Amino acid sequence: MGRFQKPILLSVILAIGLYLGAMFLGDFRETQAAIKQVGFSGWSIILGLSLVNYLLRFWRWEWYLFKLSQVHIPKFRHLLYYFCGFALSTTPGKAGETIRSLYLKPHGIGYSKTISTFFVERFQDLLTIVLMSGAAAILFDGYRVVIIITGILALCCLPLLHNRKVIKVILNFADRSPEKVSALLKQLVELLNSSAVLLKNRELLGGILLGLVAWLAEAVGFWYLLLLLGQDVNLLAAVSIYGVAVLIGAISFLPGGLGSTEAVMGLLLISIGVPQPVAIAATLICRIATLWFAVFIGLITAGSLAVLGVTPIANSEFSEKGGK
């Protein structure tokens, strides 16, 4: 994990600066009081719902990866590898979470299988978040176009992933390209072929259902948080606000959606009548209980595995060790 310490540290510093800045731009004391209002039991329930999200997504990940690789890994060990990826959730597009492939390589699972599973996970999460944001297209005019366009583009990708003509075009281009470009294009074809297996019939519908329940768990946690802060916001509005904020954070491609997710969530809360200090407090608590709780779990898990001598092994290191 040593090579990833710098981006993790930078994202933490950026987040602290953003969150403190938000508190001082509002009423610091009122925001602080709102945070204290949540209490131990409130924090426990909200974090518990986030944990439900992580476990359901792991269930989907394990199911998909076994479908592609047919390699069985002890469930608890696999869960730890999955959690390790969360340490790098604050990378653009959560791409750092692909570090799981380095943990899984010694078990005989190729990089293409884990990258394909990761890609399908992100794609299905995007579809899920668009579904959750649907009500926002009616409630908030300013985000209607973004939600509709993102949804259309995501749905249009599905037939392309299953289109053999697209694969054939890429392979033909690869045959006429320089060696390095050709190798990359052939890896892309392998990724698309593996992804297509996971994006049809039972796997597609089951994955979307698991993703929907997982992300709704965090959205319900957000709604419960607003109730604890004395805000009578209906569940549908809370779910749509959470969905839009996460969606904007995802398509902004900023590390962990930092800044964009918080700004949208806070502004939408204020637009429905939530007082500014409470909106800031709700946004900060929500992000701590979702994004930063995951990062914390990832760092603790990776550190614990490192103490036991289990570290992510890059391809060259793996070769040198004879695949052991």
PDB file of C-alpha atoms in Angstrom:
ATOM      1  CA  MET A   1       0.000   0.000   0.000  1.00  0.00           C
ATOM      2  CA  GLY A   2       3.059   2.223   0.273  1.00  0.00           C
ATOM      3  CA  ARG A   3       2.767   3.626  -3.254  1.00  0.00           C
ATOM      4  CA  PHE A   4      -0.832   4.713  -2.527  1.00  0.00           C
ATOM      5  CA  GLN A   5      -0.109   6.587   0.704  1.00  0.00           C
ATOM      6  CA  LYS A   6       0.316   9.945  -1.051  1.00  0.00           C
ATOM      7  CA  PRO A   7      -3.096  10.014  -2.845  1.00  0.00           C
ATOM      8  CA  ILE A   8      -4.835   8.809   0.324  1.00  0.00           C
ATOM      9  CA  LEU A   9      -3.138  11.497   2.411  1.00  0.00           C
ATOM     10  CA  LEU A  10      -3.913  14.214  -0.143  1.00  0.00           C
ATOM     11  CA  SER A  11      -7.595  13.230  -0.303  1.00  0.00           C
ATOM     12  CA  VAL A  12      -7.849  13.270   3.510  1.00  0.00           C
ATOM     13  CA  ILE A  13      -6.239  16.731   3.693  1.00  0.00           C
ATOM     14  CA  LEU A  14      -8.543  17.990   0.916  1.00  0.00           C
ATOM     15  CA  ALA A  15     -11.603  16.615   2.698  1.00  0.00           C
ATOM     16  CA  ILE A  16     -10.652  18.157   6.051  1.00  0.00           C
ATOM     17  CA  GLY A  17     -10.134  21.516   4.343  1.00  0.00           C
ATOM     18  CA  LEU A  18     -13.482  21.299   2.528  1.00  0.00           C
ATOM     19  CA  TYR A  19     -15.423  20.234   5.601  1.00  0.00           C
ATOM     20  CA  LEU A  20     -13.904  22.825   7.930  1.00  0.00           C
ATOM     21  CA  GLY A  21     -14.401  25.476   5.250  1.00  0.00           C
ATOM     22  CA  ALA A  22     -18.070  24.519   4.916  1.00  0.00           C
ATOM     23  CA  MET A  23     -18.567  24.727   8.682  1.00  0.00           C
ATOM     24  CA  PHE A  24     -16.977  28.169   8.913  1.00  0.00           C
ATOM     25  CA  LEU A  25     -18.883  29.494   5.893  1.00  0.00           C
ATOM     26  CA  GLY A  26     -22.072  28.570   7.711  1.00  0.00           C
ATOM     27  CA  ASP A  27     -22.680  28.987  11.429  1.00  0.00           C
ATOM     28  CA  PHE A  28     -19.894  26.939  13.043  1.00  0.00           C
ATOM     29  CA  ARG A  29     -21.558  26.600  16.447  1.00  0.00           C
ATOM     30  CA  GLU A  30     -24.966  25.644  15.061  1.00  0.00           C
ATOM     31  CA  THR A  31     -23.374  23.114  12.722  1.00  0.00           C
ATOM     32  CA  GLN A  32     -21.369  21.654  15.607  1.00  0.00           C
ATOM     33  CA  ALA A  33     -24.522  21.447  17.748  1.00  0.00           C
ATOM     34  CA  ALA A  34     -26.384  19.669  14.953  1.00  0.00           C
ATOM     35  CA  ILE A  35     -23.595  17.086  14.656  1.00  0.00           C
ATOM     36  CA  LYS A  36     -23.732  16.407  18.406  1.00  0.00           C
ATOM     37  CA  GLN A  37     -27.509  15.985  18.167  1.00  0.00           C
ATOM     38  CA  VAL A  38     -27.135  12.680  16.289  1.00  0.00           C
ATOM     39  CA  GLY A  39     -25.904  10.802  19.366  1.00  0.00           C
ATOM     40  CA  PHE A  40     -24.301   7.377  19.743  1.00  0.00           C
ATOM     41  CA  SER A  41     -27.391   5.362  18.809  1.00  0.00           C
ATOM     42  CA  GLY A  42     -27.961   7.521  15.732  1.00  0.00           C
ATOM     43  CA  TRP A  43     -24.385   7.052  14.565  1.00  0.00           C
ATOM     44  CA  SER A  44     -24.649   3.299  15.189  1.00  0.00           C
ATOM     45  CA  ILE A  45     -27.766   2.926  13.011  1.00  0.00           C
ATOM     46  CA  ILE A  46     -26.407   5.115  10.207  1.00  0.00           C
ATOM     47  CA  LEU A  47     -23.038   3.304  10.147  1.00  0.00           C
ATOM     48  CA  GLY A  48     -24.875  -0.019  10.347  1.00  0.00           C
ATOM     49  CA  LEU A  49     -26.849   0.848   7.206  1.00  0.00           C
ATOM     50  CA  SER A  50     -23.591   1.766   5.449  1.00  0.00           C
ATOM     51  CA  LEU A  51     -22.199  -1.615   6.463  1.00  0.00           C
ATOM     52  CA  VAL A  52     -25.277  -3.269   4.901  1.00  0.00           C
ATOM     53  CA  ASN A  53     -24.353  -1.470   1.672  1.00  0.00           C
ATOM     54  CA  TYR A  54     -20.774  -2.784   1.755  1.00  0.00           C
ATOM     55  CA  LEU A  55     -21.809  -6.377   2.523  1.00  0.00           C
ATOM     56  CA  LEU A  56     -24.444  -6.520  -0.215  1.00  0.00           C
ATOM     57  CA  ARG A  57     -21.984  -5.158  -2.744  1.00  0.00           C
ATOM     58  CA  PHE A  58     -19.454  -7.755  -1.609  1.00  0.00           C
ATOM     59  CA  TRP A  59     -22.072 -10.467  -2.164  1.00  0.00           C
ATOM     60  CA  ARG A  60     -22.515  -9.248  -5.737  1.00  0.00           C
ATOM     61  CA  TRP A  61     -18.727  -8.989  -6.259  1.00  0.00           C
ATOM     62  CA  GLU A  62     -18.120 -12.530  -4.997  1.00  0.00           C
ATOM     63  CA  TRP A  63     -20.939 -13.918  -7.140  1.00  0.00           C
ATOM     64  CA  TYR A  64     -19.650 -12.193 -10.285  1.00  0.00           C
ATOM     65  CA  LEU A  65     -15.992 -13.024  -9.753  1.00  0.00           C
ATOM     66  CA  PHE A  66     -16.752 -16.713  -9.207  1.00  0.00           C
ATOM     67  CA  LYS A  67     -18.910 -16.685 -12.351  1.00  0.00           C
ATOM     68  CA  LEU A  68     -15.901 -15.500 -14.382  1.00  0.00           C
ATOM     69  CA  SER A  69     -13.042 -17.336 -12.671  1.00  0.00           C
ATOM     70  CA  GLN A  70     -14.617 -20.458 -11.122  1.00  0.00           C
ATOM     71  CA  VAL A  71     -12.066 -20.010  -8.312  1.00  0.00           C
ATOM     72  CA  HIS A  72     -13.288 -20.431  -4.739  1.00  0.00           C
ATOM     73  CA  ILE A  73     -11.699 -18.225  -2.079  1.00  0.00           C
ATOM     74  CA  PRO A  74     -12.544 -18.580   1.644  1.00  0.00           C
ATOM     75  CA  LYS A  75     -15.364 -16.087   2.214  1.00  0.00           C
ATOM     76  CA  PHE A  76     -13.833 -14.161   5.125  1.00  0.00           C
ATOM     77  CA  ARG A  77     -10.459 -13.828   3.370  1.00  0.00           C
ATOM     78  CA  HIS A  78     -12.219 -12.647   0.218  1.00  0.00           C
ATOM     79  CA  LEU A  79     -14.243 -10.124   2.248  1.00  0.00           C
ATOM     80  CA  LEU A  80     -11.004  -8.706   3.656  1.00  0.00           C
ATOM     81  CA  TYR A  81      -9.586  -8.308   0.139  1.00  0.00           C
ATOM     82  CA  TYR A  82     -12.790  -6.559  -0.907  1.00  0.00           C
ATOM     83  CA  PHE A  83     -12.630  -4.183   2.037  1.00  0.00           C
ATOM     84  CA  CYS A  84      -8.985  -3.365   1.235  1.00  0.00           C
ATOM     85  CA  GLY A  85     -10.174  -1.772  -1.988  1.00  0.00           C
ATOM     86  CA  PHE A  86     -12.158   0.777   0.028  1.00  0.00           C
ATOM     87  CA  ALA A  87      -8.886   2.316   1.223  1.00  0.00           C
ATOM     88  CA  LEU A  88      -8.588   3.797  -2.271  1.00  0.00           C
ATOM     89  CA  SER A  89     -12.223   4.876  -2.711  1.00  0.00           C
ATOM     90  CA  THR A  90     -11.096   8.499  -2.971  1.00  0.00           C
ATOM     91  CA  THR A  91      -9.361   7.914  -6.309  1.00  0.00           C
ATOM     92  CA  PRO A  92     -11.099   9.189  -9.492  1.00  0.00           C
ATOM     93  CA  GLY A  93     -13.890   6.808 -10.457  1.00  0.00           C
ATOM     94  CA  LYS A  94     -12.835   4.693  -7.462  1.00  0.00           C
ATOM     95  CA  ALA A  95     -10.278   3.170  -9.847  1.00  0.00           C
ATOM     96  CA  GLY A  96      -7.906   2.552  -6.939  1.00  0.00           C
ATOM     97  CA  GLU A  97     -10.278  -0.146  -5.711  1.00  0.00           C
ATOM     98  CA  THR A  98      -8.852  -2.371  -8.444  1.00  0.00           C
ATOM     99  CA  ILE A  99      -6.002  -3.005  -5.994  1.00  0.00           C
ATOM    100  CA  ARG A 100      -8.109  -6.042  -5.081  1.00  0.00           C
ATOM    101  CA  SER A 101      -6.754  -7.670  -8.241  1.00  0.00           C
ATOM    102  CA  LEU A 102      -3.270  -7.659  -6.700  1.00  0.00           C
ATOM    103  CA  TYR A 103      -4.547  -9.489  -3.617  1.00  0.00           C
ATOM    104  CA  LEU A 104      -6.439 -11.994  -5.754  1.00  0.00           C
ATOM    105  CA  LYS A 105      -3.699 -12.742  -8.302  1.00  0.00           C
ATOM    106  CA  PRO A 106      -1.852 -15.225  -6.013  1.00  0.00           C
ATOM    107  CA  HIS A 107      -5.131 -17.195  -5.809  1.00  0.00           C
ATOM    108  CA  GLY A 108      -5.021 -17.779  -9.552  1.00  0.00           C
ATOM    109  CA  ILE A 109      -7.515 -15.085 -10.586  1.00  0.00           C
ATOM    110  CA  GLY A 110      -6.270 -13.091 -13.567  1.00  0.00           C
ATOM    111  CA  TYR A 111      -6.352  -9.310 -13.679  1.00  0.00           C
ATOM    112  CA  SER A 112      -8.854  -9.328 -16.556  1.00  0.00           C
ATOM    113  CA  LYS A 113     -11.417 -11.140 -14.395  1.00  0.00           C
ATOM    114  CA  THR A 114     -11.170  -8.725 -11.471  1.00  0.00           C
ATOM    115  CA  ILE A 115     -11.054  -5.638 -13.716  1.00  0.00           C
ATOM    116  CA  SER A 116     -14.131  -6.872 -15.601  1.00  0.00           C
ATOM    117  CA  THR A 117     -15.969  -7.481 -12.329  1.00  0.00           C
ATOM    118  CA  PHE A 118     -14.983  -4.019 -11.119  1.00  0.00           C
ATOM    119  CA  PHE A 119     -16.172  -2.429 -14.368  1.00  0.00           C
ATOM    120  CA  VAL A 120     -19.541  -4.196 -14.216  1.00  0.00           C
ATOM    121  CA  GLU A 121     -19.932  -3.182 -10.543  1.00  0.00           C
ATOM    122  CA  ARG A 122     -19.343   0.470 -11.360  1.00  0.00           C
ATOM    123  CA  PHE A 123     -21.644   0.309 -14.373  1.00  0.00           C
ATOM    124  CA  GLN A 124     -24.457  -1.280 -12.381  1.00  0.00           C
ATOM    125  CA  ASP A 125     -23.960   1.207  -9.549  1.00  0.00           C
ATOM    126  CA  LEU A 126     -24.406   3.997 -12.100  1.00  0.00           C
ATOM    127  CA  LEU A 127     -27.674   2.453 -13.313  1.00  0.00           C
ATOM    128  CA  THR A 128     -28.838   2.044  -9.716  1.00  0.00           C
ATOM    129  CA  ILE A 129     -28.026   5.636  -8.758  1.00  0.00           C
ATOM    130  CA  VAL A 130     -29.856   6.907 -11.861  1.00  0.00           C
ATOM    131  CA  LEU A 131     -32.929   4.932 -10.777  1.00  0.00           C
ATOM    132  CA  MET A 132     -32.698   6.394  -7.274  1.00  0.00           C
ATOM    133  CA  SER A 133     -32.355   9.878  -8.735  1.00  0.00           C
ATOM    134  CA  GLY A 134     -35.497   9.487 -10.849  1.00  0.00           C
ATOM    135  CA  ALA A 135     -37.732  11.433  -8.490  1.00  0.00           C
ATOM    136  CA  ALA A 136     -35.212  14.293  -8.493  1.00  0.00           C
ATOM    137  CA  ALA A 137     -35.886  14.815 -12.212  1.00  0.00           C
ATOM    138  CA  ILE A 138     -39.380  15.915 -11.130  1.00  0.00           C
ATOM    139  CA  LEU A 139     -38.525  17.588  -7.816  1.00  0.00           C
ATOM    140  CA  PHE A 140     -35.471  19.564  -9.006  1.00  0.00           C
ATOM    141  CA  ASP A 141     -35.651  21.034 -12.516  1.00  0.00           C
ATOM    142  CA  GLY A 142     -31.955  21.955 -12.573  1.00  0.00           C
ATOM    143  CA  TYR A 143     -30.819  18.316 -12.495  1.00  0.00           C
ATOM    144  CA  ARG A 144     -33.423  16.822 -14.839  1.00  0.00           C
ATOM    145  CA  VAL A 145     -31.269  16.999 -17.981  1.00  0.00           C
ATOM    146  CA  VAL A 146     -28.204  15.500 -16.264  1.00  0.00           C
ATOM    147  CA  ILE A 147     -30.207  12.572 -14.872  1.00  0.00           C
ATOM    148  CA  ILE A 148     -31.969  11.830 -18.168  1.00  0.00           C
ATOM    149  CA  ILE A 149     -28.814  12.071 -20.314  1.00  0.00           C
ATOM    150  CA  THR A 150     -26.777   9.919 -17.908  1.00  0.00           C
ATOM    151  CA  GLY A 151     -29.535   7.308 -17.835  1.00  0.00           C
ATOM    152  CA  ILE A 152     -29.840   7.199 -21.638  1.00  0.00           C
ATOM    153  CA  LEU A 153     -26.063   6.910 -22.130  1.00  0.00           C
ATOM    154  CA  ALA A 154     -25.809   4.122 -19.536  1.00  0.00           C
ATOM    155  CA  LEU A 155     -28.672   2.158 -21.121  1.00  0.00           C
ATOM    156  CA  CYS A 156     -27.216   2.616 -24.602  1.00  0.00           C
ATOM    157  CA  CYS A 157     -23.971   0.994 -23.432  1.00  0.00           C
ATOM    158  CA  LEU A 158     -25.754  -2.311 -22.718  1.00  0.00           C
ATOM    159  CA  PRO A 159     -26.435  -3.358 -26.332  1.00  0.00           C
ATOM    160  CA  LEU A 160     -22.954  -2.177 -27.358  1.00  0.00           C
ATOM    161  CA  LEU A 161     -21.350  -4.507 -24.811  1.00  0.00           C
ATOM    162  CA  HIS A 162     -23.242  -7.438 -26.347  1.00  0.00           C
ATOM    163  CA  ASN A 163     -22.646  -6.425 -29.971  1.00  0.00           C
ATOM    164  CA  ARG A 164     -20.216  -8.825 -31.675  1.00  0.00           C
ATOM    165  CA  LYS A 165     -19.691  -6.349 -34.521  1.00  0.00           C
ATOM    166  CA  VAL A 166     -18.120  -3.885 -32.069  1.00  0.00           C
ATOM    167  CA  ILE A 167     -15.739  -6.617 -30.859  1.00  0.00           C
ATOM    168  CA  LYS A 168     -14.882  -7.536 -34.451  1.00  0.00           C
ATOM    169  CA  VAL A 169     -14.106  -3.909 -35.345  1.00  0.00           C
ATOM    170  CA  ILE A 170     -11.777  -3.574 -32.345  1.00  0.00           C
ATOM    171  CA  LEU A 171      -9.984  -6.824 -33.203  1.00  0.00           C
ATOM    172  CA  ASN A 172      -9.548  -5.787 -36.840  1.00  0.00           C
ATOM    173  CA  PHE A 173      -8.089  -2.471 -35.716  1.00  0.00           C
ATOM    174  CA  ALA A 174      -5.817  -4.317 -33.254  1.00  0.00           C
ATOM    175  CA  ASP A 175      -4.422  -6.481 -36.078  1.00  0.00           C
ATOM    176  CA  ARG A 176      -3.372  -3.349 -37.975  1.00  0.00           C
ATOM    177  CA  SER A 177      -1.958  -1.492 -34.943  1.00  0.00           C
ATOM    178  CA  PRO A 178       1.540  -1.391 -33.399  1.00  0.00           C
ATOM    179  CA  GLU A 179       2.319  -4.191 -30.947  1.00  0.00           C
ATOM    180  CA  LYS A 180       1.667  -2.234 -27.725  1.00  0.00           C
ATOM    181  CA  VAL A 181      -1.581  -0.719 -29.014  1.00  0.00           C
ATOM    182  CA  SER A 182      -2.669  -4.113 -30.304  1.00  0.00           C
ATOM    183  CA  ALA A 183      -2.040  -5.721 -26.908  1.00  0.00           C
ATOM    184  CA  LEU A 184      -4.112  -3.036 -25.163  1.00  0.00           C
ATOM    185  CA  LEU A 185      -6.995  -3.427 -27.606  1.00  0.00           C
ATOM    186  CA  LYS A 186      -7.009  -7.202 -27.178  1.00  0.00           C
ATOM    187  CA  GLN A 187      -7.124  -6.730 -23.404  1.00  0.00           C
ATOM    188  CA  LEU A 188     -10.068  -4.374 -23.940  1.00  0.00           C
ATOM    189  CA  VAL A 189     -11.842  -7.081 -25.967  1.00  0.00           C
ATOM    190  CA  GLU A 190     -11.224  -9.587 -23.176  1.00  0.00           C
ATOM    191  CA  LEU A 191     -12.671  -7.124 -20.656  1.00  0.00           C
ATOM    192  CA  LEU A 192     -15.745  -6.508 -22.834  1.00  0.00           C
ATOM    193  CA  ASN A 193     -16.321 -10.235 -23.367  1.00  0.00           C
ATOM    194  CA  SER A 194     -16.097 -10.934 -19.627  1.00  0.00           C
ATOM    195  CA  SER A 195     -18.305  -7.950 -18.821  1.00  0.00           C
ATOM    196  CA  ALA A 196     -20.943  -9.095 -21.314  1.00  0.00           C
ATOM    197  CA  VAL A 197     -21.254 -12.387 -19.408  1.00  0.00           C
ATOM    198  CA  LEU A 198     -22.210 -10.457 -16.270  1.00  0.00           C
ATOM    199  CA  LEU A 199     -24.569  -8.038 -18.006  1.00  0.00           C
ATOM    200  CA  LYS A 200     -27.314 -10.360 -19.199  1.00  0.00           C
ATOM    201  CA  ASN A 201     -30.312 -12.197 -17.792  1.00  0.00           C
ATOM    202  CA  ARG A 202     -30.004 -13.372 -14.175  1.00  0.00           C
ATOM    203  CA  GLU A 203     -26.649 -11.699 -13.530  1.00  0.00           C
ATOM    204  CA  LEU A 204     -27.799  -8.302 -14.795  1.00  0.00           C
ATOM    205  CA  LEU A 205     -31.159  -8.234 -12.999  1.00  0.00           C
ATOM    206  CA  GLY A 206     -29.789  -9.813  -9.816  1.00  0.00           C
ATOM    207  CA  GLY A 207     -26.855  -7.403  -9.741  1.00  0.00           C
ATOM    208  CA  ILE A 208     -29.080  -4.355 -10.208  1.00  0.00           C
ATOM    209  CA  LEU A 209     -31.430  -5.581  -7.480  1.00  0.00           C
ATOM    210  CA  LEU A 210     -28.570  -6.128  -5.018  1.00  0.00           C
ATOM    211  CA  GLY A 211     -27.116  -2.738  -5.932  1.00  0.00           C
ATOM    212  CA  LEU A 212     -30.471  -1.020  -5.513  1.00  0.00           C
ATOM    213  CA  VAL A 213     -31.014  -2.482  -2.039  1.00  0.00           C
ATOM    214  CA  ALA A 214     -27.408  -1.673  -1.087  1.00  0.00           C
ATOM    215  CA  TRP A 215     -27.548   1.971  -2.120  1.00  0.00           C
ATOM    216  CA  LEU A 216     -31.054   2.409  -0.725  1.00  0.00           C
ATOM    217  CA  ALA A 217     -29.674   1.318   2.650  1.00  0.00           C
ATOM    218  CA  GLU A 218     -27.339   4.323   2.667  1.00  0.00           C
ATOM    219  CA  ALA A 219     -30.092   6.606   1.348  1.00  0.00           C
ATOM    220  CA  VAL A 220     -32.409   5.486   4.166  1.00  0.00           C
ATOM    221  CA  GLY A 221     -29.554   6.226   6.573  1.00  0.00           C
ATOM    222  CA  PHE A 222     -29.422   9.745   5.124  1.00  0.00           C
ATOM    223  CA  TRP A 223     -33.190  10.145   5.610  1.00  0.00           C
ATOM    224  CA  TYR A 224     -32.944   8.862   9.194  1.00  0.00           C
ATOM    225  CA  LEU A 225     -30.133  11.346   9.823  1.00  0.00           C
ATOM    226  CA  LEU A 226     -32.363  14.217   8.687  1.00  0.00           C
ATOM    227  CA  LEU A 227     -35.078  13.036  11.091  1.00  0.00           C
ATOM    228  CA  LEU A 228     -32.552  12.987  13.942  1.00  0.00           C
ATOM    229  CA  LEU A 229     -31.661  16.572  13.060  1.00  0.00           C
ATOM    230  CA  GLY A 230     -35.320  17.563  13.375  1.00  0.00           C
ATOM    231  CA  GLN A 231     -36.067  17.868   9.645  1.00  0.00           C
ATOM    232  CA  ASP A 232     -39.371  16.523   8.359  1.00  0.00           C
ATOM    233  CA  VAL A 233     -38.149  15.464   4.912  1.00  0.00           C
ATOM    234  CA  ASN A 234     -40.101  12.685   3.209  1.00  0.00           C
ATOM    235  CA  LEU A 235     -38.283   9.480   2.296  1.00  0.00           C
ATOM    236  CA  LEU A 236     -38.636   9.896  -1.472  1.00  0.00           C
ATOM    237  CA  ALA A 237     -37.081  13.375  -1.399  1.00  0.00           C
ATOM    238  CA  ALA A 238     -34.211  12.198   0.818  1.00  0.00           C
ATOM    239  CA  VAL A 239     -33.482   9.194  -1.421  1.00  0.00           C
ATOM    240  CA  SER A 240     -33.531  11.337  -4.575  1.00  0.00           C
ATOM    241  CA  ILE A 241     -31.258  14.006  -3.018  1.00  0.00           C
ATOM    242  CA  TYR A 242     -28.804  11.326  -1.952  1.00  0.00           C
ATOM    243  CA  GLY A 243     -28.954   9.728  -5.414  1.00  0.00           C
ATOM    244  CA  VAL A 244     -28.389  12.988  -7.304  1.00  0.00           C
ATOM    245  CA  ALA A 245     -25.484  13.983  -5.037  1.00  0.00           C
ATOM    246  CA  VAL A 246     -23.749  10.618  -5.535  1.00  0.00           C
ATOM    247  CA  LEU A 247     -24.477  10.715  -9.285  1.00  0.00           C
ATOM    248  CA  ILE A 248     -22.950  14.180  -9.715  1.00  0.00           C
ATOM    249  CA  GLY A 249     -19.956  13.081  -7.642  1.00  0.00           C
ATOM    250  CA  ALA A 250     -19.479  10.043  -9.889  1.00  0.00           C
ATOM    251  CA  ILE A 251     -19.701  11.837 -13.233  1.00  0.00           C
ATOM    252  CA  SER A 252     -17.528  14.721 -11.975  1.00  0.00           C
ATOM    253  CA  PHE A 253     -14.683  12.152 -11.822  1.00  0.00           C
ATOM    254  CA  LEU A 254     -13.213  13.993  -8.842  1.00  0.00           C
ATOM    255  CA  PRO A 255     -11.486  11.776  -6.241  1.00  0.00           C
ATOM    256  CA  GLY A 256     -14.336  10.229  -4.255  1.00  0.00           C
ATOM    257  CA  GLY A 257     -16.611  12.951  -5.668  1.00  0.00           C
ATOM    258  CA  LEU A 258     -15.040  15.282  -3.095  1.00  0.00           C
ATOM    259  CA  GLY A 259     -16.539  18.742  -3.253  1.00  0.00           C
ATOM    260  CA  SER A 260     -19.128  17.991  -5.945  1.00  0.00           C
ATOM    261  CA  THR A 261     -21.162  15.481  -3.921  1.00  0.00           C
ATOM    262  CA  GLU A 262     -21.081  17.657  -0.795  1.00  0.00           C
ATOM    263  CA  ALA A 263     -22.014  20.832  -2.702  1.00  0.00           C
ATOM    264  CA  VAL A 264     -25.000  19.251  -4.474  1.00  0.00           C
ATOM    265  CA  MET A 265     -26.267  17.515  -1.332  1.00  0.00           C
ATOM    266  CA  GLY A 266     -26.055  20.702   0.742  1.00  0.00           C
ATOM    267  CA  LEU A 267     -27.650  22.925  -1.910  1.00  0.00           C
ATOM    268  CA  LEU A 268     -30.550  20.535  -2.512  1.00  0.00           C
ATOM    269  CA  LEU A 269     -31.248  20.299   1.216  1.00  0.00           C
ATOM    270  CA  ILE A 270     -31.275  24.076   1.511  1.00  0.00           C
ATOM    271  CA  SER A 271     -33.576  24.306  -1.538  1.00  0.00           C
ATOM    272  CA  ILE A 272     -36.261  22.220   0.234  1.00  0.00           C
ATOM    273  CA  GLY A 273     -36.130  24.384   3.355  1.00  0.00           C
ATOM    274  CA  VAL A 274     -33.481  22.751   5.549  1.00  0.00           C
ATOM    275  CA  PRO A 275     -31.602  25.469   7.501  1.00  0.00           C
ATOM    276  CA  GLN A 276     -28.046  26.011   6.238  1.00  0.00           C
ATOM    277  CA  PRO A 277     -26.217  24.864   9.433  1.00  0.00           C
ATOM    278  CA  VAL A 278     -28.322  21.690   9.541  1.00  0.00           C
ATOM    279  CA  ALA A 279     -27.795  21.075   5.804  1.00  0.00           C
ATOM    280  CA  ILE A 280     -24.031  21.389   6.281  1.00  0.00           C
ATOM    281  CA  ALA A 281     -24.094  19.101   9.321  1.00  0.00           C
ATOM    282  CA  ALA A 282     -26.225  16.498   7.508  1.00  0.00           C
ATOM    283  CA  THR A 283     -23.902  16.559   4.492  1.00  0.00           C
ATOM    284  CA  LEU A 284     -20.745  16.158   6.597  1.00  0.00           C
ATOM    285  CA  ILE A 285     -22.194  13.355   8.718  1.00  0.00           C
ATOM    286  CA  CYS A 286     -23.514  11.557   5.634  1.00  0.00           C
ATOM    287  CA  ARG A 287     -20.114  11.658   3.923  1.00  0.00           C
ATOM    288  CA  ILE A 288     -18.290  10.565   7.074  1.00  0.00           C
ATOM    289  CA  ALA A 289     -20.705   7.662   7.532  1.00  0.00           C
ATOM    290  CA  THR A 290     -20.513   6.512   3.901  1.00  0.00           C
ATOM    291  CA  LEU A 291     -17.316   7.446   2.035  1.00  0.00           C
ATOM    292  CA  TRP A 292     -14.952   7.950   4.973  1.00  0.00           C
ATOM    293  CA  PHE A 293     -16.289   5.010   6.980  1.00  0.00           C
ATOM    294  CA  ALA A 294     -15.442   2.818   3.971  1.00  0.00           C
ATOM    295  CA  VAL A 295     -11.962   4.354   3.654  1.00  0.00           C
ATOM    296  CA  PHE A 296     -11.368   3.766   7.384  1.00  0.00           C
ATOM    297  CA  ILE A 297     -12.432   0.113   7.108  1.00  0.00           C
ATOM    298  CA  GLY A 298     -10.190  -0.294   4.053  1.00  0.00           C
ATOM    299  CA  LEU A 299      -7.134   1.159   5.769  1.00  0.00           C
ATOM    300  CA  ILE A 300      -7.654  -0.917   8.918  1.00  0.00           C
ATOM    301  CA  THR A 301      -8.160  -4.098   6.880  1.00  0.00           C
ATOM    302  CA  ALA A 302      -5.134  -3.486   4.633  1.00  0.00           C
ATOM    303  CA  GLY A 303      -3.002  -2.674   7.669  1.00  0.00           C
ATOM    304  CA  SER A 304      -4.137  -5.818   9.487  1.00  0.00           C
ATOM    305  CA  LEU A 305      -3.367  -7.997   6.466  1.00  0.00           C
ATOM    306  CA  ALA A 306       0.040  -6.352   6.103  1.00  0.00           C
ATOM    307  CA  VAL A 307       0.862  -7.231   9.728  1.00  0.00           C
ATOM    308  CA  LEU A 308       0.017 -10.852   8.840  1.00  0.00           C
ATOM    309  CA  GLY A 309       2.343 -10.652   5.839  1.00  0.00           C
ATOM    310  CA  VAL A 310      -0.393 -10.358   3.205  1.00  0.00           C
ATOM    311  CA  THR A 311       0.292  -7.478   0.839  1.00  0.00           C
ATOM    312  CA  PRO A 312      -0.851  -6.664  -2.724  1.00  0.00           C
ATOM    313  CA  ILE A 313       1.597  -8.231  -5.189  1.00  0.00           C
ATOM    314  CA  ALA A 314       2.244  -6.589  -8.544  1.00  0.00           C
ATOM    315  CA  ASN A 315       2.712  -8.715 -11.645  1.00  0.00           C
ATOM    316  CA  SER A 316       6.529  -8.484 -11.675  1.00  0.00           C
ATOM    317  CA  GLU A 317       6.770  -9.348  -7.981  1.00  0.00           C
ATOM    318  CA  PHE A 318       4.407 -12.263  -8.484  1.00  0.00           C
ATOM    319  CA  SER A 319       6.574 -13.633 -11.288  1.00  0.00           C
ATOM    320  CA  GLU A 320       9.722 -13.330  -9.201  1.00  0.00           C
ATOM    321  CA  LYS A 321       8.090 -15.271  -6.379  1.00  0.00           C
ATOM    322  CA  GLY A 322       7.091 -18.048  -8.735  1.00  0.00           C
ATOM    323  CA  GLY A 323       3.378 -17.336  -8.320  1.00  0.00           C
ATOM    324  CA  LYS A 324       3.406 -18.298  -4.650  1.00  0.00           C
TER     325      LYS A 324
END
